[in-house]
Tab-separated table of C-alpha atoms and ligand atoms in Angstrom:
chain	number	residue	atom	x	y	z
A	1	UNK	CA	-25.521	-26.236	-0.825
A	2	UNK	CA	-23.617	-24.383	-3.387
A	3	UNK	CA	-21.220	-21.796	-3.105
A	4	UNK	CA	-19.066	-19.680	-5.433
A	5	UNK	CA	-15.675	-17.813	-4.680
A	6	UNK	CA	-14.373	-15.353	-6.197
A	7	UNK	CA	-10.518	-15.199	-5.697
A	8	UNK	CA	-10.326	-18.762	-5.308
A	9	UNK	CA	-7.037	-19.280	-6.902
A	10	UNK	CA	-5.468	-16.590	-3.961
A	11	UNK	CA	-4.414	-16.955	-0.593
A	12	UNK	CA	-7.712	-16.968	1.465
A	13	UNK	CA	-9.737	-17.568	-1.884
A	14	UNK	CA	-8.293	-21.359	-2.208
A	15	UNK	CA	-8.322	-21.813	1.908
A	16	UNK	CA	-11.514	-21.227	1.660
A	17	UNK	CA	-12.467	-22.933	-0.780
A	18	UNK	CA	-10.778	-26.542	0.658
A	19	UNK	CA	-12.879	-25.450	4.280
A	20	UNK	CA	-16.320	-25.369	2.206
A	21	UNK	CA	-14.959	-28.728	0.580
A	22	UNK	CA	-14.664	-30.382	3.685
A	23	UNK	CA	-17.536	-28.957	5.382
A	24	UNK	CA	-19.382	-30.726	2.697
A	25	UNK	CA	-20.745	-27.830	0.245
A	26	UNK	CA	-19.947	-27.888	-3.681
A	27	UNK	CA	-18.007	-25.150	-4.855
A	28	UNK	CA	-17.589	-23.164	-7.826
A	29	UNK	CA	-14.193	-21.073	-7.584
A	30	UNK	CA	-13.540	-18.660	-10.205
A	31	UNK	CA	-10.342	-16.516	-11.015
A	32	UNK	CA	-8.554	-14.775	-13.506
A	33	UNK	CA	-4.979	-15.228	-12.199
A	34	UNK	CA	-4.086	-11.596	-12.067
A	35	UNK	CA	-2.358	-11.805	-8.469
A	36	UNK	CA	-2.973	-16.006	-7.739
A	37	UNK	CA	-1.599	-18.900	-8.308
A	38	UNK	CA	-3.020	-22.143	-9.433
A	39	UNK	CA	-1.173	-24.345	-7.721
A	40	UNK	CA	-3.385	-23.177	-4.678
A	41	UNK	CA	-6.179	-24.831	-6.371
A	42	UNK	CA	-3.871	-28.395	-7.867
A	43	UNK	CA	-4.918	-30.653	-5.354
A	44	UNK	CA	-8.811	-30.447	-6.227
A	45	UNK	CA	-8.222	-31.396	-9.600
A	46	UNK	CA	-9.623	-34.118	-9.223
A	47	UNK	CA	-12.480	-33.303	-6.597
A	48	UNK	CA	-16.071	-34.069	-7.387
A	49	UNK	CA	-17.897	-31.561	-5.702
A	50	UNK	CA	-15.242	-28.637	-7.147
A	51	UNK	CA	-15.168	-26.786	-10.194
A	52	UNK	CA	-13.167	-24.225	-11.336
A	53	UNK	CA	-13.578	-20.956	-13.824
A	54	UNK	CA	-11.237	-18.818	-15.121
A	55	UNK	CA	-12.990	-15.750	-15.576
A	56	UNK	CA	-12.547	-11.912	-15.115
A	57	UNK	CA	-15.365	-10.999	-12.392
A	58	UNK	CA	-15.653	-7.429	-14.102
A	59	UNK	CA	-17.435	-8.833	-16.884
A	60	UNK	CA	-20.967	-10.218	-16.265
A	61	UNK	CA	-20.638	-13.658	-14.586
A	62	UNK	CA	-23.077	-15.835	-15.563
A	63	UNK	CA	-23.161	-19.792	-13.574
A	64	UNK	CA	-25.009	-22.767	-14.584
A	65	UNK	CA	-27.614	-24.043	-12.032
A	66	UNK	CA	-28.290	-23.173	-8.435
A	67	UNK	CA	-26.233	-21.174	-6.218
A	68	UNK	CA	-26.607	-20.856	-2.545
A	69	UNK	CA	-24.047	-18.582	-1.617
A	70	UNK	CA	-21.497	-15.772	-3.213
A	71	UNK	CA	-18.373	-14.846	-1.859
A	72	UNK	CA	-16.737	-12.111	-3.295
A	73	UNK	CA	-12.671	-12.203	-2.474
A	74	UNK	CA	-11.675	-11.305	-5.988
A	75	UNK	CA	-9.653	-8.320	-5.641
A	76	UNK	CA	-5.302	-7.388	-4.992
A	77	UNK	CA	-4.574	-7.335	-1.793
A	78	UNK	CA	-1.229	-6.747	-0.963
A	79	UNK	CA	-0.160	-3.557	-1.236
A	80	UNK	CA	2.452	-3.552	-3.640
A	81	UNK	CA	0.219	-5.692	-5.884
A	82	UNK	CA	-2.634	-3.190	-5.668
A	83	UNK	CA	0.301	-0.286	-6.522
A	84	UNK	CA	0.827	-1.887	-9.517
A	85	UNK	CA	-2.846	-2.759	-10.301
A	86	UNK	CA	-4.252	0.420	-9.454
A	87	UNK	CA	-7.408	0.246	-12.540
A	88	UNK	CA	-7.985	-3.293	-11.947
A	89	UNK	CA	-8.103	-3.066	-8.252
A	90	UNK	CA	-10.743	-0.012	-8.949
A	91	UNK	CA	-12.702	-2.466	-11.310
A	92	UNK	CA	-12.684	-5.535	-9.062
A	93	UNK	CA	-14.097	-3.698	-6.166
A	94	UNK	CA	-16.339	-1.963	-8.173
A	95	UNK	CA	-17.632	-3.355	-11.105
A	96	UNK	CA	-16.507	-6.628	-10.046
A	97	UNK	CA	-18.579	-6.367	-6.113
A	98	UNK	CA	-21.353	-5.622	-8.846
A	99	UNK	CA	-21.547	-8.371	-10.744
A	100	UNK	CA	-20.971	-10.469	-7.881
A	101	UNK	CA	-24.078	-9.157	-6.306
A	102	UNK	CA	-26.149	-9.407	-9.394
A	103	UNK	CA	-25.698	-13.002	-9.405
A	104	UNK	CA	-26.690	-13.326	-5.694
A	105	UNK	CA	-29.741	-11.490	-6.283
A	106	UNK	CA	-30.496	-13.724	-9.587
A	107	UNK	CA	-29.699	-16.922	-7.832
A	108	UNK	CA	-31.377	-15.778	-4.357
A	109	UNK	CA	-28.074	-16.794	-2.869
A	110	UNK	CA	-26.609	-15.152	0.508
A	111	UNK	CA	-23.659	-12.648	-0.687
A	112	UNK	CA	-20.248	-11.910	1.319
A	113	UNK	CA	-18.209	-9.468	0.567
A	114	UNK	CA	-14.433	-9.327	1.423
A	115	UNK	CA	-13.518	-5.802	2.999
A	116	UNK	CA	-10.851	-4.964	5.107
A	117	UNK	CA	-9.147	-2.601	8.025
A	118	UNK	CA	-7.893	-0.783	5.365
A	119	UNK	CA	-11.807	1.314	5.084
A	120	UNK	CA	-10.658	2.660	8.293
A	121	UNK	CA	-7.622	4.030	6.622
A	122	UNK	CA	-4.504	5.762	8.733
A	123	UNK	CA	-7.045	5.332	12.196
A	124	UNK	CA	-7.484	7.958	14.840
A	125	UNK	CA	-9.386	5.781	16.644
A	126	UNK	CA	-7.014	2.910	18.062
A	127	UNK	CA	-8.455	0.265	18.439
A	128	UNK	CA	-10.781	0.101	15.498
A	129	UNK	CA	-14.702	-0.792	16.327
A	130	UNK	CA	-17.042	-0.991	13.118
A	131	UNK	CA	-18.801	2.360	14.097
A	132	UNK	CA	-15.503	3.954	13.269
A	133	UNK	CA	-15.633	5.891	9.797
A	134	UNK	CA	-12.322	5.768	8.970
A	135	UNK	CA	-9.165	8.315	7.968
A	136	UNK	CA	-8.916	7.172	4.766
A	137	UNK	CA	-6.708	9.648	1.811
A	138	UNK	CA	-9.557	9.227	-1.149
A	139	UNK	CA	-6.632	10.938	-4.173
A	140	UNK	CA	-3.354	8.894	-2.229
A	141	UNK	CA	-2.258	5.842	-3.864
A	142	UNK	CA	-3.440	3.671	-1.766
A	143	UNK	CA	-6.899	4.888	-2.385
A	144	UNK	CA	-7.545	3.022	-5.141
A	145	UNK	CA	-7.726	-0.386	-2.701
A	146	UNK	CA	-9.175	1.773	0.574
A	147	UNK	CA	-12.014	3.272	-1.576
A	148	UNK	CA	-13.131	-0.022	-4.073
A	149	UNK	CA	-13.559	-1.534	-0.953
A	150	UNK	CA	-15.848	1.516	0.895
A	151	UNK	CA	-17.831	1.796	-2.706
A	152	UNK	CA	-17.727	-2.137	-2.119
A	153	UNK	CA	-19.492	-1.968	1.150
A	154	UNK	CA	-21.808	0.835	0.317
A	155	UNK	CA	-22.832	-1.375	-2.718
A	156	UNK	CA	-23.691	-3.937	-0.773
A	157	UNK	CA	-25.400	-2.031	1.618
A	158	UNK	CA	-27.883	-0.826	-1.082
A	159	UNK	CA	-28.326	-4.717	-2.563
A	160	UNK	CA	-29.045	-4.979	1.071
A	161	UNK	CA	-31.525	-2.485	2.056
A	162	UNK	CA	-33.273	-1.377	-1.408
A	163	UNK	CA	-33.166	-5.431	-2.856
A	164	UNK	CA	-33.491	-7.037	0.948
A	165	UNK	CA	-30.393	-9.343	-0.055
A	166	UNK	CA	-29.301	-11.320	2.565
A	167	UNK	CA	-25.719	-9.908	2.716
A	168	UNK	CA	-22.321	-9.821	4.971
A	169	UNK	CA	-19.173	-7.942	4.724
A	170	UNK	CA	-16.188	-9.671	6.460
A	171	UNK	CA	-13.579	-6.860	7.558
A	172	UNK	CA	-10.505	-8.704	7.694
A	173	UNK	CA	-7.219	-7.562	9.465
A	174	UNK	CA	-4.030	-8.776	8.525
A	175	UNK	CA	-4.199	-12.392	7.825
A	176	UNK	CA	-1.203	-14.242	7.021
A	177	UNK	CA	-0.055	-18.220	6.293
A	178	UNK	CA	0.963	-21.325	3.533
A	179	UNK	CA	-0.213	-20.264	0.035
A	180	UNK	CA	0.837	-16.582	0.068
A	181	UNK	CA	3.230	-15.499	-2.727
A	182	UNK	CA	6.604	-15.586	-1.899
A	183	UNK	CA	7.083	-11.884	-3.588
A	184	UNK	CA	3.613	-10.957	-2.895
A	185	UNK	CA	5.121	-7.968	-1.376
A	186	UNK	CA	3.696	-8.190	2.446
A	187	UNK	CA	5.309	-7.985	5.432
A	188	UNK	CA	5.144	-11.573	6.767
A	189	UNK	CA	6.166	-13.181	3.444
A	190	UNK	CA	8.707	-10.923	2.667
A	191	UNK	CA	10.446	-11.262	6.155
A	192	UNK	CA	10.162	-15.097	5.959
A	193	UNK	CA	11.486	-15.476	2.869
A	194	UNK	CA	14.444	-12.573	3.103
A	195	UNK	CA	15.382	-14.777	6.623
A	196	UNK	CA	15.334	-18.304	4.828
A	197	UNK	CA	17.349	-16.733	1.938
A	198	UNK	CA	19.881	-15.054	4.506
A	199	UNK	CA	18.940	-11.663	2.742
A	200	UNK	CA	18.665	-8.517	4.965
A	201	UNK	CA	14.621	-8.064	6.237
A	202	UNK	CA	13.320	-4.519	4.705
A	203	UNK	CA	11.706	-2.496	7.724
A	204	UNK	CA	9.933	0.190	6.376
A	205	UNK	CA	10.640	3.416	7.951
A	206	UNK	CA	11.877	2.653	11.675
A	207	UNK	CA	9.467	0.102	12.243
A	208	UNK	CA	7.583	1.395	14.767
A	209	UNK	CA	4.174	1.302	13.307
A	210	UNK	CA	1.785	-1.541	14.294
A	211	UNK	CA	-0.373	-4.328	13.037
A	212	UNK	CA	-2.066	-7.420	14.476
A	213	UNK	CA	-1.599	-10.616	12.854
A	214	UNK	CA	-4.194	-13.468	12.165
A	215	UNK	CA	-3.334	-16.972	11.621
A	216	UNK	CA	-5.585	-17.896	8.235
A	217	UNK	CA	-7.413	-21.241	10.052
A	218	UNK	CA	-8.549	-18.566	12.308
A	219	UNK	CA	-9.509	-16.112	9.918
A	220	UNK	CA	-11.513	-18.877	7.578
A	221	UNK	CA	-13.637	-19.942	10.643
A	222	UNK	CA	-14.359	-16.204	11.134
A	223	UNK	CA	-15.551	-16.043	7.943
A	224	UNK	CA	-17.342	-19.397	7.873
A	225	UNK	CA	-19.422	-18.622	11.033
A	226	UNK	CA	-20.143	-15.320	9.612
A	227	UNK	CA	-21.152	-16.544	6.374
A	228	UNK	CA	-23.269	-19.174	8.137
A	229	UNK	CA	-25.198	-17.271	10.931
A	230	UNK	CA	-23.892	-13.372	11.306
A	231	UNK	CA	-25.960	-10.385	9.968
A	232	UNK	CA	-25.496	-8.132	7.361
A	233	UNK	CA	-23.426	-5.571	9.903
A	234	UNK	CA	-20.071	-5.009	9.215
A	235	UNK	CA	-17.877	-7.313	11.209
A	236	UNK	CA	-14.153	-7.072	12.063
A	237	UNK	CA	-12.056	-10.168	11.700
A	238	UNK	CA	-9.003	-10.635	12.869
A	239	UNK	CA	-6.622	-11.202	15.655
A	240	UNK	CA	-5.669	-8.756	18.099
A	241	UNK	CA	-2.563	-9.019	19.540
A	242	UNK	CA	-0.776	-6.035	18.516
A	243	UNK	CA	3.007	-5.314	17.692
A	244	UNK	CA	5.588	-3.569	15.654
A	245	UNK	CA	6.238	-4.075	12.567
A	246	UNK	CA	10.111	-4.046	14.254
A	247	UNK	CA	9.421	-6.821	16.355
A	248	UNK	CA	7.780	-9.110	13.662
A	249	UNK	CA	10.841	-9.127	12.091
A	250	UNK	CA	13.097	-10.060	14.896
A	251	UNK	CA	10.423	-12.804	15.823
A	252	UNK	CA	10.962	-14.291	12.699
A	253	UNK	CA	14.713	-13.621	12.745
A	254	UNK	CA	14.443	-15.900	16.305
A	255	UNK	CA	11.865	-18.145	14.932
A	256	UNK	CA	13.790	-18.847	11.206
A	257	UNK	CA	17.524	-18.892	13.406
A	258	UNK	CA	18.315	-16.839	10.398
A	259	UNK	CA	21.554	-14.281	10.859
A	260	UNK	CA	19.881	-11.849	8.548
A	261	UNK	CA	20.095	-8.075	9.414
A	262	UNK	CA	17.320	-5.728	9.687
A	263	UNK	CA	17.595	-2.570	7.418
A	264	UNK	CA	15.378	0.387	7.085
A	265	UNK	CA	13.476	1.467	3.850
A	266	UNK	CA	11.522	4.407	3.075
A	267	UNK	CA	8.124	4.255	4.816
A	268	UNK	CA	5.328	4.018	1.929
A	269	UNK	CA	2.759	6.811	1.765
A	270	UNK	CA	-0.019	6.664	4.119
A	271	UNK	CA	1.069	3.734	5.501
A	272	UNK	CA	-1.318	3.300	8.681
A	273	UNK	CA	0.940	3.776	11.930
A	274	UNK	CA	-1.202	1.565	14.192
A	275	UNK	CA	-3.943	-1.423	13.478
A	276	UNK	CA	-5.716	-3.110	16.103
A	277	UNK	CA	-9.595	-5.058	15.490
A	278	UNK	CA	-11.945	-4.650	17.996
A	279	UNK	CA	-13.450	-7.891	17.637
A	280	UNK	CA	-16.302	-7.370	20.534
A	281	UNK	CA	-19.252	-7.617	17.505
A	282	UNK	CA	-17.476	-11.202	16.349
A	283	UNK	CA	-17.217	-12.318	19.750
A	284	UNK	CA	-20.360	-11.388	20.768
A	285	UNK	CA	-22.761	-12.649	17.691
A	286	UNK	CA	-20.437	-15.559	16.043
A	287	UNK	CA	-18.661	-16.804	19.701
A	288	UNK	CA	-15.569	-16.417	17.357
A	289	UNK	CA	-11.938	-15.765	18.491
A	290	UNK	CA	-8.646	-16.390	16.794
A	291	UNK	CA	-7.101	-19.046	19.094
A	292	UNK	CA	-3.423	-19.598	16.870
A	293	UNK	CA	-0.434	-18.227	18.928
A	294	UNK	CA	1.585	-15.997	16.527
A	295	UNK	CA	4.811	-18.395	17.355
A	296	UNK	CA	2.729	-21.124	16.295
A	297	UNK	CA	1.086	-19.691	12.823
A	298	UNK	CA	4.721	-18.223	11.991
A	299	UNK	CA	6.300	-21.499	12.766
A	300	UNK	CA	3.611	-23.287	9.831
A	301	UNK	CA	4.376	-20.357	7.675
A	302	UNK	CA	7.903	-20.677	7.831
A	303	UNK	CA	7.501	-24.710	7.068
A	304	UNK	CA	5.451	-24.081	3.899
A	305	UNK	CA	7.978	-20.929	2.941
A	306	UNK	CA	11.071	-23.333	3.506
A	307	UNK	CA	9.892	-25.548	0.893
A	308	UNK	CA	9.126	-23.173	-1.774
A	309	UNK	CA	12.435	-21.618	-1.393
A	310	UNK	CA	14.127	-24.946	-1.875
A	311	UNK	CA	12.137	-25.692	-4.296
A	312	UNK	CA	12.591	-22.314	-6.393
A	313	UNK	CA	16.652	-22.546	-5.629
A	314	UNK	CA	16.781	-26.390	-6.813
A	315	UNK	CA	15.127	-25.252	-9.918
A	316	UNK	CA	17.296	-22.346	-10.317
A	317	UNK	CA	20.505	-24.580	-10.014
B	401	LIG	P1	-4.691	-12.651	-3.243
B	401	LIG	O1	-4.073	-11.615	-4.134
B	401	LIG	O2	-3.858	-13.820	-2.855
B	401	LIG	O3	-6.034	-13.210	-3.874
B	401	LIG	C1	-6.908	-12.417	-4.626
B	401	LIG	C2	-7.390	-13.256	-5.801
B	401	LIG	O4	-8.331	-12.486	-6.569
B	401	LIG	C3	-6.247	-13.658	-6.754
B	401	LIG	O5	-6.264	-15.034	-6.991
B	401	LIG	C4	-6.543	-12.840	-8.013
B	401	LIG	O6	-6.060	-13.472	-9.181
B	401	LIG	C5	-8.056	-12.730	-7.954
B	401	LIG	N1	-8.593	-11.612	-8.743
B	401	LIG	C6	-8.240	-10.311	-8.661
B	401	LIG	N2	-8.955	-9.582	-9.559
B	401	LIG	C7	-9.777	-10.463	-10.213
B	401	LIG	C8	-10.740	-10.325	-11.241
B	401	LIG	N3	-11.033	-9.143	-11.802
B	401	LIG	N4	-11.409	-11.444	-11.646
B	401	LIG	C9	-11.155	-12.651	-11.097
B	401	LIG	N5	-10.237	-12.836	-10.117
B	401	LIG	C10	-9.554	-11.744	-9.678
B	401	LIG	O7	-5.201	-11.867	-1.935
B	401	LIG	P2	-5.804	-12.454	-0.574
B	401	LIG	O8	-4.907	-12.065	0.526
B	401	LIG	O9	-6.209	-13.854	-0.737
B	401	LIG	O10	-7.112	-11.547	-0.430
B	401	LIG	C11	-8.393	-12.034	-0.794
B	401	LIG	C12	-9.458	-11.023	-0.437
B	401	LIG	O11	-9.421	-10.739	0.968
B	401	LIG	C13	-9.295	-9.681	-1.147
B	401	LIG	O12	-10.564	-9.204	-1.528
B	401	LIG	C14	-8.690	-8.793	-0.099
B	401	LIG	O13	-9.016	-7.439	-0.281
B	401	LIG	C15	-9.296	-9.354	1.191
B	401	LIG	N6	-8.430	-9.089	2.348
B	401	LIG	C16	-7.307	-9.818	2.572
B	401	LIG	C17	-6.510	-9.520	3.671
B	401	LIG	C18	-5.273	-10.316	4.005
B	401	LIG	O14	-4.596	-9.992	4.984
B	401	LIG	N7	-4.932	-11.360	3.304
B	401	LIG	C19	-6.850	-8.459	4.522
B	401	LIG	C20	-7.985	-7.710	4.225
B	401	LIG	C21	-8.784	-8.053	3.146
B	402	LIG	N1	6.439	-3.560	5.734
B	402	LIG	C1	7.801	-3.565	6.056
B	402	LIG	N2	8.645	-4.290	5.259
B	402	LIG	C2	8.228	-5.017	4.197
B	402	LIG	C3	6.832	-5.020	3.874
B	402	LIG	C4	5.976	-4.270	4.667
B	402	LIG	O1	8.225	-2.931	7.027
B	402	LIG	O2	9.093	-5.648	3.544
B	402	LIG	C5	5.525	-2.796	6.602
B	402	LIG	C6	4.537	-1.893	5.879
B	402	LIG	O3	5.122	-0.627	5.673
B	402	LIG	C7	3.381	-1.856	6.854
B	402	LIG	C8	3.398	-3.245	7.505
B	402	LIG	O4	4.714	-3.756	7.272
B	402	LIG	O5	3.616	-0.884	7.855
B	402	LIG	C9	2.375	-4.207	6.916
B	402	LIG	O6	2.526	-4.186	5.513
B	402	LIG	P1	1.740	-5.152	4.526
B	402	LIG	O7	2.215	-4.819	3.150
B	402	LIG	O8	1.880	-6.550	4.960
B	402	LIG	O9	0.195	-4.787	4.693
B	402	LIG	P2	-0.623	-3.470	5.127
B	402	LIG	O10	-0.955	-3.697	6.545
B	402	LIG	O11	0.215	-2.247	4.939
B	402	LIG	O12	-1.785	-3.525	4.233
């Protein structure tokens, strides 16, 4: 079996590439860098079963002998990168979910697509179940990641239904862990990384809105099993023990022993005030729970942060 990922070179791209590695599969992983890194991807230099292009997935993507399976990750995903990347974040979920799906129907391979909680937008229904529409703000800026994705799903909903594709989409909540970028702009980096540095952690607004937080070994298995033997439905991933944004950061104050202090920044626009999967359809049809305690995925976050932070301040010096 063959698979190719788009995003490979990101945070969940690259972890999931090295789970499809070791559960035996060849991979083709394909990236153009805009918001990854390719040290993610250094230690399969050398792999036999892994290749690697760097390619734009806007433009028509054309692979070399058979492919089993696509999955399409290629896209911005923190919010400030997405801010800043507002066309190309269009494009990717657009024209690049396009492509992607042309070359699963050409190659007869099974497609997944990777959507989010953010379709559901600023939610009035708490928690979120798939049969929830969303609250999304189409003209707001964070529309341009919110609605790639919902054209992304709809897309892929049509490959489904008018080409009988064999498709998923993988709605992933919060996912955090090693191999995000240290200025990638989210809240679990940046609070790490502020701690370690003994800078003050930025709570947006008073800190009272909410998110749930999944470890990424969790959230790859989710998307593994769902790859493997879920339907095309749309199915929430994610973990969902809920929180404040408030008390994430003085967990990792605790965690990190850090004496940082907590300031208060302007809240961004439509930022959603609560986030919560329902996971009941991933339970139910994959047997698939998250099962990492968030003291124990912020305690291997912090490890792998530590080390890039000594690293970057040893080079610096
Ligand atoms: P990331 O920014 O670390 O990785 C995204 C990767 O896509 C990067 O390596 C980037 O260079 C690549 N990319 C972007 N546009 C491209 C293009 N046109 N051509 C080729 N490569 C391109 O983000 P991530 O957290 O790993 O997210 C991966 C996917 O999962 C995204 O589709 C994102 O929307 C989705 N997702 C992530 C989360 C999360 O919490 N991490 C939550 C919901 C959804
Ligand atoms: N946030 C924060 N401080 C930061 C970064 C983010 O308080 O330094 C807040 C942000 O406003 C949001 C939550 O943390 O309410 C999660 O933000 P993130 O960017 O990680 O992802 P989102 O869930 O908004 O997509």
């Amino acid at each position: 079996m063959r698979v190719l990922v788009t995003g490979a070179a990101g945070f969940l791209g690259s972890h999931l590439v090295d789970r499809f590695l070791a559960l035996g599969y060849d991979v083709l992983g394909m990236d153009n860098h805009v918001t990854g890194n390719p040290n993610n991807l250094a230690h399969l230099s050398a792999h036999g079963r892994f290749r690697f292009a760097n390619q734009d997935v806007t433009r028509y993507i054309e692979v070399e002998g058979p492919v089993d399976g696509v999955l399409h990750f290629a896209s911005p995903a923190s919010p400030v990168d997405y801010l800043e990347l507002p066309i190309q974040t269009l494009k990717v979920g657009a024209l690049g979910t396009h492509k992607a799906l042309g070359l699963a129907m050409a190659k007869h391979a099974r497609f997944l697509l990777a959507s989010t909680s953010e379709v559901y937008g600023d939610p009035l229904v708490h928690p979120q179940p798939e049969s929830y529409w969303g609250n999304v703000n189409p003209v707001g800026p964070r529309g341009v990641y919110d609605e790639a994705k919902r054209f992304a799903e709809a897309l892929t909903m049509a490959y489904q239904r008018y080409h009988r594709l064999d498709t998923r989409i993988a709605r992933i909540f919060n996912t955090y862990g090693p191999r995000m970028r240290p200025r990638d702009g989210r809240v679990v980096s940046n609070f790490i990384v502020q701690s370690l540095r003994g800078e003050p952690l930025t709570v947006y607004g008073d800190g009272s809105q909410t998110r749930s937080f999944c470890y990424v070994d969790d959230l790859i298995d989710g998307i593994v099993r769902l790859f493997e033997r879920g339907s095309a439905d749309p199915t929430n991933l994610g973990n969902p023990h809920e929180f404040t944004v408030r008390q994430l950061a003085e967990r990792v104050l605790e965690l990190t022993g850090s004496k940082s202090k907590i300031v208060e920044r302007p809240l961004p626009v439509d930022d959603p005030q609560v986030r919560q999967p329902d996971i009941r359809r991933a339970r139910e049809t994959l047997g698939w729970e998250p099962s990492v305690t968030l003291e124990e995925g912020l305690g291997r976050t912090i490890e792998y942060f530590r080390q890039v932070v000594t690293q970057e301040a040893a080079a610096t010096s």
